[in-house]
Short mmCIF file of C-alpha atoms and ligand atoms in Angstrom, two decimals:
data_model
loop_
_atom_site.label_atom_id
_atom_site.label_comp_id
_atom_site.label_asym_id
_atom_site.label_seq_id
_atom_site.Cartn_x
_atom_site.Cartn_y
_atom_site.Cartn_z
CA MET A 253 0.07 -0.19 -0.16
CA TYR A 254 1.66 3.23 -1.57
CA ASP A 255 0.33 6.70 0.02
CA VAL A 256 0.47 7.75 -3.62
CA ILE A 257 0.85 6.35 -6.97
CA VAL A 258 1.79 8.63 -9.76
CA ILE A 259 1.02 7.26 -13.25
CA GLY A 260 2.62 9.17 -15.79
CA GLY A 261 6.37 9.76 -15.60
CA GLY A 262 7.02 12.46 -18.10
CA PRO A 263 7.62 16.09 -16.43
CA ALA A 264 4.22 16.74 -14.24
CA GLY A 265 4.63 13.36 -12.95
CA LEU A 266 8.22 13.19 -12.32
CA GLN A 267 7.90 16.17 -10.33
CA ALA A 268 4.83 15.20 -8.11
CA ALA A 269 7.23 12.09 -7.35
CA LEU A 270 9.88 14.32 -6.30
CA THR A 271 7.79 16.53 -4.04
CA ILE A 272 6.20 13.63 -2.52
CA GLY A 273 9.18 11.17 -2.12
CA ARG A 274 10.83 14.63 -0.16
CA MET A 275 8.68 14.41 2.34
CA HIS A 276 9.12 10.42 3.21
CA ARG A 277 5.44 9.45 1.58
CA SER A 278 5.94 5.98 -0.09
CA VAL A 279 5.46 6.90 -3.91
CA LEU A 280 5.51 4.47 -6.57
CA LEU A 281 5.80 6.06 -10.31
CA LEU A 282 4.38 4.12 -13.14
CA ASP A 283 5.46 5.23 -16.55
CA SER A 284 4.85 3.70 -20.61
CA GLY A 285 7.51 5.78 -22.00
CA GLU A 286 5.37 7.16 -24.38
CA TYR A 287 6.24 10.85 -24.10
CA ARG A 288 3.93 13.98 -25.67
CA ASN A 289 7.75 15.36 -27.03
CA ALA A 290 8.91 11.93 -27.88
CA THR A 291 10.29 13.29 -31.10
CA VAL A 292 11.70 16.56 -29.70
CA GLU A 293 15.89 16.60 -29.65
CA HIS A 294 15.80 20.61 -28.36
CA ALA A 295 13.10 21.96 -25.97
CA HIS A 296 12.89 25.20 -25.30
CA ASN A 297 11.94 27.90 -22.84
CA LEU A 298 12.68 26.36 -19.79
CA LEU A 299 14.93 28.40 -17.28
CA THR A 300 18.19 26.81 -16.70
CA ASN A 301 17.62 24.12 -19.26
CA ASP A 302 17.00 26.03 -22.48
CA GLY A 303 17.68 24.07 -25.60
CA ARG A 304 17.95 20.78 -23.77
CA ASP A 305 16.94 17.18 -25.12
CA PRO A 306 13.72 16.12 -23.45
CA ALA A 307 15.01 12.59 -23.07
CA GLU A 308 17.85 14.28 -21.08
CA LEU A 309 15.87 16.13 -18.80
CA ARG A 310 13.91 12.72 -18.10
CA ARG A 311 17.06 11.17 -17.06
CA ILE A 312 18.25 13.69 -14.84
CA ALA A 313 14.70 13.90 -13.30
CA ARG A 314 14.60 10.00 -12.72
CA ASP A 315 18.50 9.96 -11.37
CA GLU A 316 17.77 12.54 -9.08
CA LEU A 317 14.48 10.18 -8.00
CA ALA A 318 16.85 7.44 -6.93
CA ALA A 319 18.12 9.37 -4.27
CA TYR A 320 14.80 8.88 -2.34
CA PRO A 321 14.33 5.84 -0.97
CA ASP A 322 10.48 6.34 -0.49
CA VAL A 323 9.99 6.80 -4.30
CA GLU A 324 10.05 4.08 -6.50
CA VAL A 325 10.05 4.30 -10.13
CA ARG A 326 8.85 1.56 -12.71
CA ALA A 327 8.85 0.96 -16.31
CA ALA A 328 4.95 -0.43 -16.61
CA ALA A 329 1.91 0.38 -18.57
CA VAL A 330 -1.00 0.99 -16.73
CA THR A 331 -4.19 -1.09 -17.56
CA ALA A 332 -6.92 -0.62 -15.12
CA VAL A 333 -7.81 2.17 -12.23
CA SER A 334 -10.17 1.45 -9.50
CA GLY A 335 -11.67 2.21 -6.31
CA SER A 336 -11.87 5.11 -4.10
CA LEU A 337 -10.00 7.64 -1.47
CA GLY A 338 -8.19 5.44 0.77
CA ALA A 339 -8.01 2.44 -1.58
CA PHE A 340 -7.50 2.69 -5.10
CA GLU A 341 -6.35 -0.18 -7.15
CA VAL A 342 -4.01 0.36 -10.13
CA SER A 343 -3.19 -2.61 -12.55
CA THR A 344 -0.22 -3.19 -14.47
CA GLY A 345 0.24 -6.68 -16.90
CA GLU A 346 2.06 -7.66 -14.12
CA ALA A 347 0.63 -6.54 -10.82
CA THR A 348 -1.85 -4.81 -8.86
CA GLU A 349 -0.66 -1.92 -6.73
CA ARG A 350 -2.88 0.18 -4.21
CA ALA A 351 -2.59 3.82 -3.23
CA ALA A 352 -4.20 5.50 -0.37
CA ARG A 353 -4.07 8.59 -3.42
CA LEU A 354 -3.49 8.82 -7.10
CA VAL A 355 -1.70 11.63 -9.49
CA LEU A 356 -2.96 11.44 -12.86
CA ALA A 357 -0.29 12.67 -15.36
CA THR A 358 -0.88 10.58 -18.25
CA GLY A 359 -0.56 13.57 -20.89
CA MET A 360 -2.42 13.86 -24.10
CA ARG A 361 -1.70 12.07 -27.60
CA ASP A 362 -1.72 14.00 -30.55
CA GLU A 363 -3.25 13.91 -34.33
CA LEU A 364 -1.32 15.83 -36.78
CA PRO A 365 -3.65 17.10 -39.97
CA ALA A 366 -3.15 14.32 -42.54
CA VAL A 367 -0.39 15.83 -44.86
CA PRO A 368 1.79 13.49 -45.99
CA GLY A 369 5.75 14.59 -44.66
CA LEU A 370 3.92 16.27 -41.72
CA ALA A 371 4.23 14.27 -38.99
CA GLU A 372 8.00 13.06 -40.01
CA GLN A 373 9.43 16.53 -38.98
CA TRP A 374 6.95 17.01 -35.99
CA GLY A 375 9.15 18.58 -33.14
CA ARG A 376 11.65 19.52 -35.26
CA ARG A 377 10.75 21.73 -38.27
CA VAL A 378 7.17 21.41 -37.70
CA ALA A 379 5.89 22.78 -34.13
CA GLN A 380 2.46 24.08 -32.83
CA CYS A 381 3.93 26.42 -29.85
CA PRO A 382 5.52 29.64 -30.81
CA PHE A 383 6.77 29.79 -27.58
CA CYS A 384 8.56 26.22 -28.05
CA HIS A 385 9.99 26.90 -31.43
CA GLY A 386 9.61 30.45 -32.67
CA HIS A 387 12.78 31.78 -31.84
CA GLU A 388 14.30 28.94 -33.90
CA PHE A 389 12.68 30.16 -37.16
CA ALA A 390 13.91 33.93 -36.66
CA GLY A 391 14.13 36.25 -39.71
CA ARG A 392 13.70 33.37 -41.85
CA ARG A 393 9.78 32.61 -43.64
CA ILE A 394 7.49 30.10 -41.79
CA GLY A 395 4.44 28.00 -43.22
CA ILE A 396 1.35 28.48 -41.15
CA LEU A 397 -0.77 25.43 -41.88
CA ILE A 398 -4.11 26.17 -39.89
CA GLU A 399 -7.41 26.38 -40.78
CA GLY A 400 -9.35 28.75 -38.62
CA GLU A 401 -9.11 32.48 -37.47
CA HIS A 402 -6.11 30.53 -35.05
CA ALA A 403 -3.40 30.96 -38.14
CA ALA A 404 -4.05 34.71 -38.20
CA MET A 405 -3.05 34.46 -34.67
CA ILE A 406 -0.54 32.43 -34.95
CA GLU A 407 1.02 34.55 -37.91
CA ARG A 408 0.65 37.86 -35.54
CA MET A 409 2.37 36.30 -32.68
CA LEU A 410 5.23 35.39 -34.57
CA ARG A 411 5.47 38.78 -36.88
CA PRO A 412 8.67 40.31 -34.74
CA VAL A 413 10.62 36.43 -34.69
CA VAL A 414 9.97 35.72 -38.15
CA ALA A 415 10.66 37.53 -41.82
CA SER A 416 6.75 36.55 -43.28
CA ALA A 417 4.75 33.59 -43.37
CA TYR A 418 3.25 31.47 -46.18
CA LEU A 419 -0.67 30.52 -44.78
CA ALA A 420 -2.27 27.56 -46.42
CA ARG A 421 -5.32 25.56 -45.38
CA PRO A 422 -3.97 21.73 -44.79
CA ALA A 423 -6.27 20.42 -47.19
CA ASP A 424 -4.08 22.59 -49.80
CA VAL A 425 -0.71 21.01 -49.14
CA VAL A 426 -0.46 18.22 -50.99
CA ALA A 427 2.90 16.99 -49.28
CA VAL A 428 5.98 18.16 -46.75
CA THR A 429 9.56 17.38 -47.97
CA ASP A 430 12.91 17.94 -46.55
CA ALA A 431 14.85 20.64 -48.31
CA GLY A 432 17.76 20.51 -46.58
CA ASP A 433 17.84 23.96 -44.45
CA GLY A 434 14.10 23.78 -44.39
CA LEU A 435 11.10 22.02 -46.10
CA GLN A 436 9.12 22.22 -49.15
CA LEU A 437 5.77 22.52 -49.45
CA GLN A 438 3.83 20.82 -52.51
CA LEU A 439 1.10 22.37 -53.38
CA ALA A 440 -2.73 21.19 -54.73
CA ASP A 441 -2.19 24.00 -57.34
CA GLY A 442 1.20 22.54 -58.69
CA SER A 443 3.34 25.36 -56.72
CA VAL A 444 5.96 25.10 -54.24
CA GLU A 445 6.89 27.27 -51.22
CA GLN A 446 9.91 27.29 -49.63
CA VAL A 447 9.57 28.01 -45.72
CA ALA A 448 12.56 27.35 -42.92
CA GLY A 449 9.99 25.17 -40.88
CA ILE A 450 5.93 24.93 -40.23
CA PHE A 451 3.24 25.74 -37.35
CA THR A 452 0.58 23.70 -37.31
CA ALA A 453 -2.09 22.58 -35.20
CA ALA A 454 -2.84 18.80 -33.85
CA THR A 455 -5.72 17.44 -32.58
CA SER A 456 -5.42 17.14 -28.61
CA THR A 457 -6.59 13.95 -27.02
CA GLN A 458 -6.14 11.91 -23.55
CA ARG A 459 -3.94 9.56 -23.83
CA ALA A 460 -4.95 7.54 -21.09
CA PRO A 461 -8.83 6.99 -19.73
CA PHE A 462 -8.34 6.46 -16.30
CA ALA A 463 -9.59 9.75 -15.39
CA VAL A 464 -13.16 9.18 -17.20
CA GLN A 465 -13.31 5.88 -15.50
CA LEU A 466 -12.67 7.44 -12.29
CA GLY A 467 -15.28 9.51 -12.74
CA CYS A 468 -13.21 12.87 -13.39
CA ARG A 469 -15.30 15.95 -14.26
CA LEU A 470 -13.64 17.10 -18.11
CA LEU A 471 -14.17 20.50 -19.16
CA PRO A 472 -14.88 21.72 -22.64
CA SER A 473 -11.68 21.09 -24.01
CA GLY A 474 -11.14 17.90 -22.82
CA GLY A 475 -8.66 18.28 -20.19
CA VAL A 476 -9.59 17.09 -16.97
CA GLU A 477 -11.29 19.64 -14.42
CA ILE A 478 -8.86 20.72 -11.71
CA ASP A 479 -9.26 23.15 -8.76
CA GLY A 480 -6.48 25.71 -7.77
CA LEU A 481 -4.60 22.72 -6.12
CA GLY A 482 -4.56 19.88 -8.57
CA ARG A 483 -7.31 18.32 -7.05
CA THR A 484 -10.01 16.86 -9.41
CA THR A 485 -13.76 16.33 -8.75
CA VAL A 486 -12.88 12.88 -7.50
CA PRO A 487 -11.59 12.65 -3.46
CA GLY A 488 -7.94 11.49 -3.54
CA VAL A 489 -7.34 12.25 -7.61
CA TYR A 490 -5.55 14.53 -8.65
CA ALA A 491 -4.49 15.51 -12.32
CA ALA A 492 -1.56 17.13 -13.44
CA GLY A 493 0.29 18.72 -16.53
CA ASP A 494 -0.89 19.08 -20.28
CA MET A 495 -4.25 16.55 -19.42
CA ALA A 496 -5.78 19.04 -16.43
CA HIS A 497 -6.47 22.73 -15.93
CA THR A 498 -8.67 24.74 -14.17
CA PRO A 499 -12.12 26.12 -15.31
CA ALA A 500 -10.36 29.84 -15.13
CA VAL A 501 -8.33 29.04 -18.12
CA PRO A 502 -9.45 27.51 -21.74
CA GLY A 503 -6.89 24.88 -21.91
CA PRO A 504 -3.85 24.26 -20.36
CA MET A 505 -0.69 25.87 -20.33
CA VAL A 506 1.27 23.04 -22.53
CA SER A 507 5.15 23.30 -21.57
CA LEU A 508 7.07 21.91 -19.61
CA ALA A 509 7.68 24.61 -16.82
CA ALA A 510 4.17 24.38 -16.13
CA ALA A 511 3.85 20.67 -16.09
CA ILE A 512 6.39 20.83 -13.49
CA ALA A 513 4.42 23.45 -12.08
CA ALA A 514 1.22 21.39 -11.69
CA GLY A 515 2.85 18.22 -10.81
CA GLN A 516 4.90 20.07 -7.96
CA LEU A 517 1.28 21.42 -7.06
CA ALA A 518 -0.51 18.02 -7.47
CA GLY A 519 2.06 15.90 -5.07
CA ALA A 520 2.41 18.68 -2.69
CA SER A 521 -1.86 18.87 -1.99
CA ALA A 522 -1.81 15.00 -2.28
CA VAL A 523 0.72 15.09 1.00
CA ARG A 524 -1.50 18.20 2.77
CA ASP A 525 -4.79 16.65 2.03
CA ALA A 526 -3.81 13.48 3.83
CA ILE A 527 -2.83 15.23 7.22
CA MET A 528 -5.76 17.52 7.08
CA PRO A 529 -8.69 16.20 9.50
C1 LIG B 87 6.07 18.63 -30.65
C2 LIG B 87 6.01 19.21 -29.41
C3 LIG B 87 7.10 20.07 -29.11
C4 LIG B 87 7.22 20.16 -27.46
N1 LIG B 87 8.69 21.55 -27.15
C5 LIG B 87 8.19 22.05 -25.98
C6 LIG B 87 9.18 22.91 -25.80
O1 LIG B 87 10.19 23.53 -26.42
N2 LIG B 87 9.12 23.61 -24.32
C7 LIG B 87 8.37 23.15 -24.01
O2 LIG B 87 8.35 23.81 -22.65
N3 LIG B 87 7.32 22.19 -24.24
C8 LIG B 87 7.32 21.90 -25.31
N4 LIG B 87 6.36 20.82 -25.37
C9 LIG B 87 5.31 20.47 -24.75
C10 LIG B 87 5.74 19.24 -23.47
O3 LIG B 87 6.50 18.54 -24.35
C11 LIG B 87 4.56 18.82 -23.00
O4 LIG B 87 3.61 19.90 -22.16
C12 LIG B 87 4.86 18.10 -21.66
O5 LIG B 87 5.59 16.89 -22.35
C13 LIG B 87 3.59 17.80 -20.64
O6 LIG B 87 4.23 16.89 -20.18
P1 LIG B 87 2.94 16.00 -18.86
O7 LIG B 87 4.02 15.12 -18.09
O8 LIG B 87 2.17 16.58 -18.92
O9 LIG B 87 2.84 14.74 -20.04
P2 LIG B 87 3.78 14.09 -20.87
O10 LIG B 87 5.42 14.63 -20.89
O11 LIG B 87 2.96 13.49 -22.29
O12 LIG B 87 3.96 12.90 -20.31
C14 LIG B 87 2.89 11.90 -20.06
C15 LIG B 87 3.26 10.49 -19.41
O13 LIG B 87 2.55 9.45 -19.11
C16 LIG B 87 2.51 8.31 -19.32
N5 LIG B 87 1.45 7.57 -19.74
C17 LIG B 87 -0.12 7.76 -20.63
N6 LIG B 87 -0.51 6.63 -20.15
C18 LIG B 87 -0.09 5.69 -19.34
C19 LIG B 87 0.03 4.53 -19.07
N7 LIG B 87 -1.70 4.02 -19.31
N8 LIG B 87 0.37 3.59 -17.99
C20 LIG B 87 1.44 4.52 -17.76
N9 LIG B 87 2.13 5.45 -17.61
C21 LIG B 87 1.20 6.32 -18.72
C22 LIG B 87 3.54 8.72 -20.61
O14 LIG B 87 4.49 7.64 -20.73
C23 LIG B 87 4.34 9.51 -20.19
O15 LIG B 87 5.20 9.13 -19.25
C24 LIG B 87 6.05 20.07 -26.92
C25 LIG B 87 5.27 19.32 -27.04
C26 LIG B 87 5.58 18.89 -28.58
C27 LIG B 87 3.90 18.06 -28.82
#
């Protein structure tokens, strides 16, 4: 019986485990190793680690966790979760573990527009977040393959950063190909555009079904509803990272820094709530 089981070993879950372990509460972190930014070689906008490989960040975090005897990290995919406050059960293929509380940090899954070649460049020359990857295209021409008003917003946001932007609907692009120092867009009308990189919009859904299975309320964005302390609507269940946000904002702040902060909050709340009358 653990004090807390953390499901998910991205930045949110790793930080939650660190916070709980430092308070000498037993915590098991289960991680299936399917990271949202798996294709990224350089993550940006993270103080003291700007430009670091996210895999390296996770490795350092796991090394740090190893120093805490109350923290156990296991590479395992959770297949089922059940129970309630004080008596949750978490099953992997091989074992069923029990905990008083749960922190869900299972992240989101992205589906890209169906443009051939786009997925191969995801996280490298194709990105979604201007804060994470805009500066890398400074002074160069970019493509924006996004439907609707969101395209104009991204263009306005990046205007001081890039030289110019070519806007197109994903449906108008036949293929994206590597052009050495950039990308080539092949358009349905036969023309070709050269850009340094592309911003697009993925459709994001919960990577794991556990929040829904436990009865946690979802927000219109598809995110799990949490309060200002990382608590879901189900007692004893906390959520952190890209998968959750408060109703005060339209969606999660998708970033490593925000996921780390949310993981810390959820972990601290799980410790704090356990001693509250
Ligand atoms: C292409 C791309 C580039 C990005 N670049 C940047 C950047 O430069 N800077 C920045 O700040 N942010 C960047 N981000 C955003 C950043 O990666 C996310 O905000 C961050 O990873 C969210 O962390 P998380 O812990 O919530 O989720 P994740 O990192 O997705 O981790 C979720 C974890 O849950 C685990 N999991 C899921 N299901 C199960 C299960 N059934 N059993 C056990 N474990 C499970 C997964 O294996 C994974 O370890 C980028 C995102 C993308 C997609």
